[in-house]
Amino acid sequence: MRVVYVDNNATTMVPPEVFEAMKPFLQDQYGNPSSMHAFGGKIHKNIDSARESVADLLGVSDPREIIFTSCGTESDNTAIMSTLRSYPDKKHIITTKVEHPAVLNLCKYLETTGYRVTYLNVDNEGMMDLSELKSSIDEDTALISIMYANNETGVIFPVEEIAEIARTRKVVVHIDAVQAVGKIPFKLTKLPVDLLSLSGHKLHAPKGVGALYVRKGTRFTPFLIGGHQEHSRRGGTENIASIVGLGAACRLAGKSIEEEKVRIKNLRDKLENTLLQDVPRARLNGNKENRLPNTSNIGFEFIEGEAILLMLDEKGIAASSGSACTSGSLSPSHVLRAMGIPFTFVQGSIRFSLSRYNNESDINYIIKHLPPVIERLRGISPYRAS
Ligand code: PLP
């Protein structure tokens, strides 16, 4: 059966170029880069060159500002915990209501240990209010941790302004850019943040590798305490193959990011506009303009997202729902709830997230198969409008 994969905000495929770059380090080049002997030690240069490739994509002039981690979650946790440990007298954190659990759940945990957390609101298009950010900062604020782009809706936050506010008020700022890196071009020369997280598997590198950018001069306390790896900022023998894969993925992304963001946006818009036009009682979740080019989150009223996903799955279409199924009960998306999306739409929200490996034929396939699925489900929905 044909597979149309449009769940790239969940994870992405490893293309052959990335896999080929990794292969030697999964086979014969298995030495430990910290070893005295050349068999291991020579591998260090491959880590250095991967670090340069990540730095290049982010517009970072000194690659030593990049620390390799195991995933986006570790990068986020490191950024937050490092800052809090570096400023032990400050007990206030500012974040938003729509962050990924990697930030949100850590903040909730920190509240149980004596920290105060401000969760900024978003409007019904998922946009935040900078004046609320400004008025939330006080003498006790240790950190502002805000995402670049939302994983569910693709909505992009005004990170330049956030960085500027943080700098003016002398507060450390961390940006979770896990969904932005590789999808939209940006350079840290023009974005004066202190810390920034990314995750390999969201940009066609393998799972199990991430990176944290730490601007020179930022106070840093390691999160994983161990050996001297990563200039003593992250203990643990390096995951060489995946680090090399991340370097290769960054080089590939950098080559085509400008053209691909236009091509992918055109495909996304065709999908979105056709569905919104052809399917009654469907709405877009998130600001139409200020969004990642690959993401579309559409709510279909009066049906369950999970039912839509199961029926799409039968057609080989892999998408994702806006709500997560936890311990047997349907818990609606915290992002869509924070946006105040009516409950009847939240439950039936589907996220389509494209990549540079999608083409027009994928979009035509979804456009052909999705409307009849919605019609069938509406026919049997107990909640349908009279
Ligand atoms: N932050 C955002 C915005 C994400 O979308 C994700 C993953 O979906 C993460 C952090 C966590 O990344 P990882 O899966 O690499 O731990």
mmCIF file of C-alpha atoms and ligand atoms in Angstrom:
data_model
loop_
_atom_site.group_PDB
_atom_site.id
_atom_site.type_symbol
_atom_site.label_atom_id
_atom_site.label_comp_id
_atom_site.label_asym_id
_atom_site.label_seq_id
_atom_site.Cartn_x
_atom_site.Cartn_y
_atom_site.Cartn_z
ATOM 1 C CA MET A 1 0.000 0.000 0.000
ATOM 2 C CA ARG A 2 1.100 3.506 -0.726
ATOM 3 C CA VAL A 3 2.305 5.481 2.330
ATOM 4 C CA VAL A 4 1.878 9.234 2.434
ATOM 5 C CA TYR A 5 3.817 10.493 5.435
ATOM 6 C CA VAL A 6 2.689 13.909 6.618
ATOM 7 C CA ASP A 7 3.725 13.673 10.272
ATOM 8 C CA ASN A 8 7.110 15.333 9.988
ATOM 9 C CA ASN A 9 6.698 17.451 13.132
ATOM 10 C CA ALA A 10 6.667 14.128 15.013
ATOM 11 C CA THR A 11 9.758 12.774 13.300
ATOM 12 C CA THR A 12 11.419 12.665 9.899
ATOM 13 C CA MET A 13 13.030 10.092 7.673
ATOM 14 C CA VAL A 14 16.792 9.681 7.465
ATOM 15 C CA PRO A 15 17.691 10.190 3.797
ATOM 16 C CA PRO A 16 20.375 8.046 2.104
ATOM 17 C CA GLU A 17 23.013 10.833 2.183
ATOM 18 C CA VAL A 18 22.716 11.057 5.985
ATOM 19 C CA PHE A 19 22.704 7.296 6.438
ATOM 20 C CA GLU A 20 25.804 6.894 4.241
ATOM 21 C CA ALA A 21 27.666 9.511 6.304
ATOM 22 C CA MET A 22 26.797 7.624 9.507
ATOM 23 C CA LYS A 23 27.536 4.088 8.328
ATOM 24 C CA PRO A 24 31.317 3.909 8.989
ATOM 25 C CA PHE A 25 30.696 4.844 12.632
ATOM 26 C CA LEU A 26 28.180 2.024 13.050
ATOM 27 C CA GLN A 27 30.600 -0.485 11.532
ATOM 28 C CA ASP A 28 34.393 -0.385 11.516
ATOM 29 C CA GLN A 29 35.072 3.055 13.052
ATOM 30 C CA TYR A 30 33.820 2.181 16.515
ATOM 31 C CA GLY A 31 36.655 3.645 18.581
ATOM 32 C CA ASN A 32 36.097 5.966 21.509
ATOM 33 C CA PRO A 33 37.024 9.517 20.488
ATOM 34 C CA SER A 34 38.511 10.121 23.948
ATOM 35 C CA SER A 35 41.060 7.289 23.489
ATOM 36 C CA MET A 36 44.796 7.934 23.360
ATOM 37 C CA HIS A 37 45.214 5.611 20.368
ATOM 38 C CA ALA A 38 44.692 6.862 16.866
ATOM 39 C CA PHE A 39 41.958 4.272 16.148
ATOM 40 C CA GLY A 40 39.622 6.126 18.512
ATOM 41 C CA GLY A 41 41.186 9.555 18.751
ATOM 42 C CA LYS A 42 41.063 10.243 15.018
ATOM 43 C CA ILE A 43 37.257 10.085 15.157
ATOM 44 C CA HIS A 44 37.222 13.350 17.081
ATOM 45 C CA LYS A 45 37.648 15.314 13.894
ATOM 46 C CA ASN A 46 34.306 13.940 12.662
ATOM 47 C CA ILE A 47 32.598 15.331 15.751
ATOM 48 C CA ASP A 48 34.310 18.666 15.140
ATOM 49 C CA SER A 49 33.169 18.803 11.562
ATOM 50 C CA ALA A 50 29.580 17.921 12.544
ATOM 51 C CA ARG A 51 29.752 20.716 15.115
ATOM 52 C CA GLU A 52 30.835 23.113 12.376
ATOM 53 C CA SER A 53 27.909 22.047 10.185
ATOM 54 C CA VAL A 54 25.394 22.671 12.986
ATOM 55 C CA ALA A 55 27.051 26.028 13.702
ATOM 56 C CA ASP A 56 26.895 26.947 9.996
ATOM 57 C CA LEU A 57 23.172 26.243 9.719
ATOM 58 C CA LEU A 58 22.515 28.402 12.788
ATOM 59 C CA GLY A 59 24.899 31.175 11.738
ATOM 60 C CA VAL A 60 27.140 30.626 14.760
ATOM 61 C CA SER A 61 30.722 31.782 14.230
ATOM 62 C CA ASP A 62 32.318 29.746 17.022
ATOM 63 C CA PRO A 63 31.334 26.041 16.853
ATOM 64 C CA ARG A 64 32.353 25.626 20.497
ATOM 65 C CA GLU A 65 29.051 27.293 21.331
ATOM 66 C CA ILE A 66 27.312 24.063 20.203
ATOM 67 C CA ILE A 67 26.935 21.181 22.686
ATOM 68 C CA PHE A 68 25.690 17.807 21.427
ATOM 69 C CA THR A 69 22.949 16.196 23.507
ATOM 70 C CA SER A 70 20.706 13.151 23.116
ATOM 71 C CA CYS A 71 17.486 14.905 22.024
ATOM 72 C CA GLY A 72 15.436 18.101 22.116
ATOM 73 C CA THR A 73 14.126 17.224 25.567
ATOM 74 C CA GLU A 74 17.649 16.998 26.973
ATOM 75 C CA SER A 75 18.595 20.299 25.332
ATOM 76 C CA ASP A 76 15.528 22.004 26.827
ATOM 77 C CA ASN A 77 16.107 20.469 30.273
ATOM 78 C CA THR A 78 19.794 21.403 30.169
ATOM 79 C CA ALA A 79 19.067 25.009 29.198
ATOM 80 C CA ILE A 80 16.535 25.438 32.001
ATOM 81 C CA MET A 81 18.366 23.556 34.763
ATOM 82 C CA SER A 82 21.727 25.094 33.880
ATOM 83 C CA THR A 83 20.297 28.595 34.152
ATOM 84 C CA LEU A 84 18.505 27.929 37.421
ATOM 85 C CA ARG A 85 21.639 26.411 38.962
ATOM 86 C CA SER A 86 23.733 29.306 37.707
ATOM 87 C CA TYR A 87 21.380 31.862 39.312
ATOM 88 C CA PRO A 88 20.423 30.113 42.577
ATOM 89 C CA ASP A 89 18.915 33.251 44.127
ATOM 90 C CA LYS A 90 16.359 33.751 41.349
ATOM 91 C CA LYS A 91 13.194 31.696 41.597
ATOM 92 C CA HIS A 92 10.956 32.849 38.748
ATOM 93 C CA ILE A 93 10.613 31.384 35.227
ATOM 94 C CA ILE A 94 8.564 32.742 32.339
ATOM 95 C CA THR A 95 7.274 30.431 29.636
ATOM 96 C CA THR A 96 4.036 30.024 27.656
ATOM 97 C CA LYS A 97 0.973 27.819 27.958
ATOM 98 C CA VAL A 98 1.686 26.201 24.599
ATOM 99 C CA GLU A 99 5.227 24.872 25.081
ATOM 100 C CA HIS A 100 6.184 21.277 24.402
ATOM 101 C CA PRO A 101 6.019 18.991 27.486
ATOM 102 C CA ALA A 102 9.855 19.014 27.486
ATOM 103 C CA VAL A 103 9.568 22.548 28.879
ATOM 104 C CA LEU A 104 6.062 22.584 30.318
ATOM 105 C CA ASN A 105 6.350 19.466 32.454
ATOM 106 C CA LEU A 106 9.761 20.477 33.758
ATOM 107 C CA CYS A 107 8.299 23.853 34.755
ATOM 108 C CA LYS A 108 5.394 22.104 36.481
ATOM 109 C CA TYR A 109 7.884 19.944 38.365
ATOM 110 C CA LEU A 110 9.961 22.990 39.314
ATOM 111 C CA GLU A 111 6.839 24.602 40.813
ATOM 112 C CA THR A 112 6.741 21.724 43.314
ATOM 113 C CA THR A 113 10.305 22.579 44.356
ATOM 114 C CA GLY A 114 9.694 26.235 45.155
ATOM 115 C CA TYR A 115 9.925 27.953 41.769
ATOM 116 C CA ARG A 116 7.279 30.380 40.551
ATOM 117 C CA VAL A 117 6.315 29.993 36.892
ATOM 118 C CA THR A 118 4.407 32.458 34.710
ATOM 119 C CA TYR A 119 2.680 30.714 31.807
ATOM 120 C CA LEU A 120 1.988 33.367 29.187
ATOM 121 C CA ASN A 121 -1.333 33.269 27.332
ATOM 122 C CA VAL A 122 -1.890 33.020 23.599
ATOM 123 C CA ASP A 123 -4.787 34.453 21.578
ATOM 124 C CA ASN A 124 -7.179 32.393 19.467
ATOM 125 C CA GLU A 125 -4.646 32.310 16.622
ATOM 126 C CA GLY A 126 -1.913 31.015 18.934
ATOM 127 C CA MET A 127 -0.021 34.332 19.070
ATOM 128 C CA MET A 128 1.498 35.682 22.279
ATOM 129 C CA ASP A 129 1.342 39.203 23.636
ATOM 130 C CA LEU A 130 4.738 40.845 24.139
ATOM 131 C CA SER A 131 3.331 43.322 26.647
ATOM 132 C CA GLU A 132 2.310 40.398 28.881
ATOM 133 C CA LEU A 133 5.894 39.137 28.657
ATOM 134 C CA LYS A 134 7.287 42.571 29.573
ATOM 135 C CA SER A 135 4.989 42.980 32.548
ATOM 136 C CA SER A 136 5.764 39.476 33.854
ATOM 137 C CA ILE A 137 9.502 40.106 34.278
ATOM 138 C CA ASP A 138 10.581 41.042 37.779
ATOM 139 C CA GLU A 139 13.732 41.105 39.943
ATOM 140 C CA ASP A 140 13.354 37.400 40.686
ATOM 141 C CA THR A 141 13.154 36.248 37.032
ATOM 142 C CA ALA A 142 15.940 33.787 36.227
ATOM 143 C CA LEU A 143 14.857 32.693 32.770
ATOM 144 C CA ILE A 144 12.518 33.220 29.838
ATOM 145 C CA SER A 145 12.001 29.939 27.954
ATOM 146 C CA ILE A 146 9.813 30.251 24.886
ATOM 147 C CA MET A 147 9.489 28.160 21.741
ATOM 148 C CA TYR A 148 10.364 29.450 18.275
ATOM 149 C CA ALA A 149 7.569 27.592 16.488
ATOM 150 C CA ASN A 150 4.745 25.516 17.883
ATOM 151 C CA ASN A 151 4.834 21.798 17.129
ATOM 152 C CA GLU A 152 1.030 21.485 16.851
ATOM 153 C CA THR A 153 0.021 24.597 14.927
ATOM 154 C CA GLY A 154 3.340 25.767 13.451
ATOM 155 C CA VAL A 155 2.672 29.279 14.809
ATOM 156 C CA ILE A 156 5.919 31.262 15.017
ATOM 157 C CA PHE A 157 6.564 33.450 18.048
ATOM 158 C CA PRO A 158 8.293 36.863 17.713
ATOM 159 C CA VAL A 159 11.662 35.555 18.868
ATOM 160 C CA GLU A 160 13.671 38.640 17.827
ATOM 161 C CA GLU A 161 11.466 40.862 20.003
ATOM 162 C CA ILE A 162 11.550 38.335 22.854
ATOM 163 C CA ALA A 163 15.359 38.273 22.698
ATOM 164 C CA GLU A 164 15.479 42.062 22.684
ATOM 165 C CA ILE A 165 13.180 42.343 25.707
ATOM 166 C CA ALA A 166 15.261 39.759 27.596
ATOM 167 C CA ARG A 167 18.485 41.559 26.749
ATOM 168 C CA THR A 168 17.137 44.952 27.811
ATOM 169 C CA ARG A 169 15.864 43.514 31.097
ATOM 170 C CA LYS A 170 19.043 41.432 31.603
ATOM 171 C CA VAL A 171 17.223 38.111 31.832
ATOM 172 C CA VAL A 172 18.605 34.892 30.309
ATOM 173 C CA VAL A 173 16.545 33.733 27.317
ATOM 174 C CA HIS A 174 16.233 30.188 25.991
ATOM 175 C CA ILE A 175 14.498 29.423 22.712
ATOM 176 C CA ASP A 176 13.183 25.934 21.988
ATOM 177 C CA ALA A 177 13.794 25.909 18.238
ATOM 178 C CA VAL A 178 13.223 22.175 17.797
ATOM 179 C CA GLN A 179 10.491 22.759 15.185
ATOM 180 C CA ALA A 180 12.128 25.720 13.485
ATOM 181 C CA VAL A 181 15.643 24.497 12.683
ATOM 182 C CA GLY A 182 15.867 23.176 9.139
ATOM 183 C CA LYS A 183 12.387 24.434 8.249
ATOM 184 C CA ILE A 184 12.877 28.195 8.272
ATOM 185 C CA PRO A 185 16.174 29.986 7.747
ATOM 186 C CA PHE A 186 17.452 32.098 10.625
ATOM 187 C CA LYS A 187 20.863 33.139 11.876
ATOM 188 C CA LEU A 188 21.886 33.555 15.484
ATOM 189 C CA THR A 189 24.023 36.526 14.504
ATOM 190 C CA LYS A 190 20.703 38.348 14.185
ATOM 191 C CA LEU A 191 18.958 36.609 17.066
ATOM 192 C CA PRO A 192 20.711 37.464 20.337
ATOM 193 C CA VAL A 193 19.469 34.578 22.490
ATOM 194 C CA ASP A 194 21.563 32.936 25.203
ATOM 195 C CA LEU A 195 20.472 29.344 24.672
ATOM 196 C CA LEU A 196 18.717 27.528 21.817
ATOM 197 C CA SER A 197 17.611 23.898 21.509
ATOM 198 C CA LEU A 198 17.334 21.680 18.473
ATOM 199 C CA SER A 199 16.631 18.012 17.848
ATOM 200 C CA GLY A 200 18.164 15.836 15.126
ATOM 201 C CA HIS A 201 15.181 13.673 14.289
ATOM 202 C CA LYS A 202 13.038 16.684 13.388
ATOM 203 C CA LEU A 203 15.391 17.630 10.557
ATOM 204 C CA HIS A 204 16.220 14.318 8.880
ATOM 205 C CA ALA A 205 18.983 13.243 11.242
ATOM 206 C CA PRO A 206 18.454 10.077 13.292
ATOM 207 C CA LYS A 207 16.790 9.887 16.680
ATOM 208 C CA GLY A 208 19.022 10.073 19.745
ATOM 209 C CA VAL A 209 20.884 13.276 18.987
ATOM 210 C CA GLY A 210 20.192 16.929 19.667
ATOM 211 C CA ALA A 211 22.147 20.081 20.262
ATOM 212 C CA LEU A 212 22.134 23.063 22.543
ATOM 213 C CA TYR A 213 23.577 26.402 21.527
ATOM 214 C CA VAL A 214 25.103 28.293 24.450
ATOM 215 C CA ARG A 215 26.206 31.815 23.611
ATOM 216 C CA LYS A 216 29.737 32.635 24.761
ATOM 217 C CA GLY A 217 29.593 34.328 28.161
ATOM 218 C CA THR A 218 26.338 32.618 29.202
ATOM 219 C CA ARG A 219 26.655 31.087 32.665
ATOM 220 C CA PHE A 220 26.519 27.318 32.268
ATOM 221 C CA THR A 221 26.243 24.437 34.713
ATOM 222 C CA PRO A 222 26.224 20.939 33.153
ATOM 223 C CA PHE A 223 23.019 18.947 33.416
ATOM 224 C CA LEU A 224 24.628 15.537 32.794
ATOM 225 C CA ILE A 225 27.611 15.474 35.081
ATOM 226 C CA GLY A 226 30.285 13.005 34.075
ATOM 227 C CA GLY A 227 33.376 12.900 31.877
ATOM 228 C CA HIS A 228 35.083 15.696 30.042
ATOM 229 C CA GLN A 229 33.196 15.221 26.777
ATOM 230 C CA GLU A 230 31.735 18.292 25.046
ATOM 231 C CA HIS A 231 34.340 20.503 26.716
ATOM 232 C CA SER A 232 33.153 19.220 30.117
ATOM 233 C CA ARG A 233 29.658 20.561 29.510
ATOM 234 C CA ARG A 234 27.898 17.233 28.874
ATOM 235 C CA GLY A 235 29.281 13.974 30.192
ATOM 236 C CA GLY A 236 28.785 10.731 28.289
ATOM 237 C CA THR A 237 30.612 8.980 25.450
ATOM 238 C CA GLU A 238 29.603 10.673 22.242
ATOM 239 C CA ASN A 239 26.950 9.124 19.992
ATOM 240 C CA ILE A 240 29.313 9.533 17.037
ATOM 241 C CA ALA A 241 27.172 8.039 14.266
ATOM 242 C CA SER A 242 24.184 10.198 15.180
ATOM 243 C CA ILE A 243 26.302 13.313 15.683
ATOM 244 C CA VAL A 244 27.818 12.784 12.226
ATOM 245 C CA GLY A 245 24.268 12.230 10.918
ATOM 246 C CA LEU A 246 23.147 15.509 12.459
ATOM 247 C CA GLY A 247 26.052 17.306 10.778
ATOM 248 C CA ALA A 248 25.122 15.793 7.405
ATOM 249 C CA ALA A 249 21.435 16.646 7.917
ATOM 250 C CA CYS A 250 22.315 20.274 8.722
ATOM 251 C CA ARG A 251 24.431 20.548 5.561
ATOM 252 C CA LEU A 252 21.585 19.106 3.471
ATOM 253 C CA ALA A 253 18.987 21.386 5.069
ATOM 254 C CA GLY A 254 21.184 24.442 4.540
ATOM 255 C CA LYS A 255 21.571 23.686 0.829
ATOM 256 C CA SER A 256 17.891 23.853 -0.056
ATOM 257 C CA ILE A 257 16.112 25.595 2.826
ATOM 258 C CA GLU A 258 15.250 28.743 0.836
ATOM 259 C CA GLU A 259 13.715 26.902 -2.153
ATOM 260 C CA GLU A 260 12.125 24.186 -0.035
ATOM 261 C CA LYS A 261 10.326 26.563 2.282
ATOM 262 C CA VAL A 262 8.516 28.018 -0.765
ATOM 263 C CA ARG A 263 7.821 24.658 -2.415
ATOM 264 C CA ILE A 264 6.582 23.063 0.819
ATOM 265 C CA LYS A 265 4.430 26.099 1.638
ATOM 266 C CA ASN A 266 2.780 25.879 -1.794
ATOM 267 C CA LEU A 267 1.981 22.204 -1.239
ATOM 268 C CA ARG A 268 0.721 22.900 2.278
ATOM 269 C CA ASP A 269 -1.458 25.770 1.046
ATOM 270 C CA LYS A 270 -2.951 23.651 -1.715
ATOM 271 C CA LEU A 271 -3.842 20.945 0.807
ATOM 272 C CA GLU A 272 -5.193 23.384 3.361
ATOM 273 C CA ASN A 273 -7.175 25.597 0.984
ATOM 274 C CA THR A 274 -8.780 22.629 -0.757
ATOM 275 C CA LEU A 275 -9.796 20.946 2.494
ATOM 276 C CA LEU A 276 -11.155 24.169 4.010
ATOM 277 C CA GLN A 277 -13.136 24.774 0.831
ATOM 278 C CA ASP A 278 -14.405 21.236 0.217
ATOM 279 C CA VAL A 279 -15.183 20.101 3.751
ATOM 280 C CA PRO A 280 -18.027 21.858 5.588
ATOM 281 C CA ARG A 281 -17.425 23.011 9.199
ATOM 282 C CA ALA A 282 -13.660 22.845 8.988
ATOM 283 C CA ARG A 283 -11.422 25.567 10.441
ATOM 284 C CA LEU A 284 -7.757 26.402 10.478
ATOM 285 C CA ASN A 285 -6.133 26.329 13.923
ATOM 286 C CA GLY A 286 -3.377 28.949 14.150
ATOM 287 C CA ASN A 287 -2.376 32.202 12.541
ATOM 288 C CA LYS A 288 -2.489 31.817 8.760
ATOM 289 C CA GLU A 289 0.541 33.972 7.960
ATOM 290 C CA ASN A 290 2.861 33.603 10.935
ATOM 291 C CA ARG A 291 3.436 29.895 10.616
ATOM 292 C CA LEU A 292 5.971 27.256 9.670
ATOM 293 C CA PRO A 293 5.631 26.588 5.940
ATOM 294 C CA ASN A 294 5.124 22.851 6.467
ATOM 295 C CA THR A 295 2.384 22.759 9.106
ATOM 296 C CA SER A 296 -1.389 22.842 8.839
ATOM 297 C CA ASN A 297 -3.677 22.118 11.777
ATOM 298 C CA ILE A 298 -7.311 21.787 10.750
ATOM 299 C CA GLY A 299 -10.286 21.214 13.040
ATOM 300 C CA PHE A 300 -13.232 19.188 11.706
ATOM 301 C CA GLU A 301 -16.259 19.860 13.865
ATOM 302 C CA PHE A 302 -18.230 17.107 15.613
ATOM 303 C CA ILE A 303 -15.835 14.214 14.994
ATOM 304 C CA GLU A 304 -13.014 12.568 16.881
ATOM 305 C CA GLY A 305 -9.523 13.160 15.515
ATOM 306 C CA GLU A 306 -8.539 9.602 16.424
ATOM 307 C CA ALA A 307 -11.336 8.209 14.233
ATOM 308 C CA ILE A 308 -10.132 10.363 11.313
ATOM 309 C CA LEU A 309 -6.553 9.187 11.847
ATOM 310 C CA LEU A 310 -7.547 5.530 11.912
ATOM 311 C CA MET A 311 -9.464 5.848 8.673
ATOM 312 C CA LEU A 312 -6.633 7.791 7.042
ATOM 313 C CA ASP A 313 -4.251 5.101 8.251
ATOM 314 C CA GLU A 314 -6.275 2.531 6.295
ATOM 315 C CA LYS A 315 -5.460 4.580 3.188
ATOM 316 C CA GLY A 316 -1.760 4.744 4.110
ATOM 317 C CA ILE A 317 -1.890 8.388 5.193
ATOM 318 C CA ALA A 318 0.168 9.073 8.349
ATOM 319 C CA ALA A 319 -0.913 12.319 10.021
ATOM 320 C CA SER A 320 -1.390 13.260 13.650
ATOM 321 C CA SER A 321 -4.178 14.469 15.898
ATOM 322 C CA GLY A 322 -4.301 17.611 17.985
ATOM 323 C CA SER A 323 -5.302 15.627 21.039
ATOM 324 C CA ALA A 324 -3.420 12.918 22.888
ATOM 325 C CA CYS A 325 -4.976 9.771 24.247
ATOM 326 C CA THR A 326 -3.843 9.407 27.831
ATOM 327 C CA SER A 327 -4.686 6.501 30.098
ATOM 328 C CA GLY A 328 -7.785 5.567 28.193
ATOM 329 C CA SER A 329 -9.381 9.002 28.260
ATOM 330 C CA LEU A 330 -9.180 11.551 25.488
ATOM 331 C CA SER A 331 -7.284 14.554 26.720
ATOM 332 C CA PRO A 332 -7.626 17.495 24.373
ATOM 333 C CA SER A 333 -4.541 19.356 23.176
ATOM 334 C CA HIS A 334 -3.250 21.887 25.728
ATOM 335 C CA VAL A 335 -2.211 24.087 22.807
ATOM 336 C CA LEU A 336 -5.641 24.256 21.185
ATOM 337 C CA ARG A 337 -7.290 24.704 24.592
ATOM 338 C CA ALA A 338 -4.977 27.606 25.429
ATOM 339 C CA MET A 339 -6.034 29.159 22.117
ATOM 340 C CA GLY A 340 -9.688 28.904 23.154
ATOM 341 C CA ILE A 341 -10.644 26.769 20.138
ATOM 342 C CA PRO A 342 -14.231 25.510 20.614
ATOM 343 C CA PHE A 343 -14.249 22.021 22.083
ATOM 344 C CA THR A 344 -16.278 20.632 19.171
ATOM 345 C CA PHE A 345 -13.336 21.489 16.877
ATOM 346 C CA VAL A 346 -10.506 20.626 19.272
ATOM 347 C CA GLN A 347 -11.475 16.955 19.381
ATOM 348 C CA GLY A 348 -11.510 16.699 15.590
ATOM 349 C CA SER A 349 -8.244 18.510 14.915
ATOM 350 C CA ILE A 350 -5.663 16.979 12.609
ATOM 351 C CA ARG A 351 -2.097 18.133 12.056
ATOM 352 C CA PHE A 352 -0.499 17.700 8.659
ATOM 353 C CA SER A 353 3.238 18.356 8.680
ATOM 354 C CA LEU A 354 5.138 18.116 5.409
ATOM 355 C CA SER A 355 8.805 17.734 4.570
ATOM 356 C CA ARG A 356 11.010 18.179 1.539
ATOM 357 C CA TYR A 357 10.271 14.551 0.681
ATOM 358 C CA ASN A 358 6.565 15.256 0.015
ATOM 359 C CA ASN A 359 5.304 16.021 -3.471
ATOM 360 C CA GLU A 360 2.165 17.136 -5.280
ATOM 361 C CA SER A 361 0.973 13.588 -5.741
ATOM 362 C CA ASP A 362 0.957 13.117 -1.920
ATOM 363 C CA ILE A 363 -1.215 16.195 -1.571
ATOM 364 C CA ASN A 364 -3.616 15.047 -4.316
ATOM 365 C CA TYR A 365 -3.879 11.669 -2.582
ATOM 366 C CA ILE A 366 -4.918 13.277 0.729
ATOM 367 C CA ILE A 367 -7.313 15.665 -1.012
ATOM 368 C CA LYS A 368 -8.959 12.652 -2.676
ATOM 369 C CA HIS A 369 -9.269 10.496 0.434
ATOM 370 C CA LEU A 370 -9.907 12.861 3.346
ATOM 371 C CA PRO A 371 -13.273 14.491 2.458
ATOM 372 C CA PRO A 372 -15.117 11.133 2.107
ATOM 373 C CA VAL A 373 -13.651 10.049 5.482
ATOM 374 C CA ILE A 374 -15.072 13.156 7.155
ATOM 375 C CA GLU A 375 -18.430 12.662 5.446
ATOM 376 C CA ARG A 376 -18.638 9.044 6.616
ATOM 377 C CA LEU A 377 -17.696 9.926 10.186
ATOM 378 C CA ARG A 378 -20.132 12.827 10.278
ATOM 379 C CA GLY A 379 -22.842 10.434 9.181
ATOM 380 C CA ILE A 380 -22.302 8.298 12.289
ATOM 381 C CA SER A 381 -21.298 11.051 14.757
ATOM 382 C CA PRO A 382 -23.533 11.186 17.861
ATOM 383 C CA TYR A 383 -22.672 14.898 18.226
ATOM 384 C CA ARG A 384 -23.598 16.075 14.752
ATOM 385 C CA ALA A 385 -25.337 19.442 14.461
ATOM 386 C CA SER A 386 -29.042 19.159 13.861
HETATM 387 N N1 PLP B 1 10.359 20.881 21.696
HETATM 388 C C1 PLP B 1 9.486 20.851 20.680
HETATM 389 C C2 PLP B 1 8.879 22.138 20.209
HETATM 390 C C3 PLP B 1 9.141 19.653 20.074
HETATM 391 O O1 PLP B 1 8.266 19.640 19.083
HETATM 392 C C4 PLP B 1 9.737 18.459 20.558
HETATM 393 C C5 PLP B 1 9.358 17.151 19.976
HETATM 394 O O2 PLP B 1 8.280 16.994 19.433
HETATM 395 C C6 PLP B 1 10.665 18.535 21.607
HETATM 396 C C7 PLP B 1 10.951 19.755 22.145
HETATM 397 C C8 PLP B 1 11.337 17.307 22.143
HETATM 398 O O3 PLP B 1 12.270 16.809 21.222
HETATM 399 P P1 PLP B 1 12.786 15.295 21.338
HETATM 400 O O4 PLP B 1 11.721 14.431 20.801
HETATM 401 O O5 PLP B 1 14.009 15.257 20.462
HETATM 402 O O6 PLP B 1 13.102 15.050 22.752
#
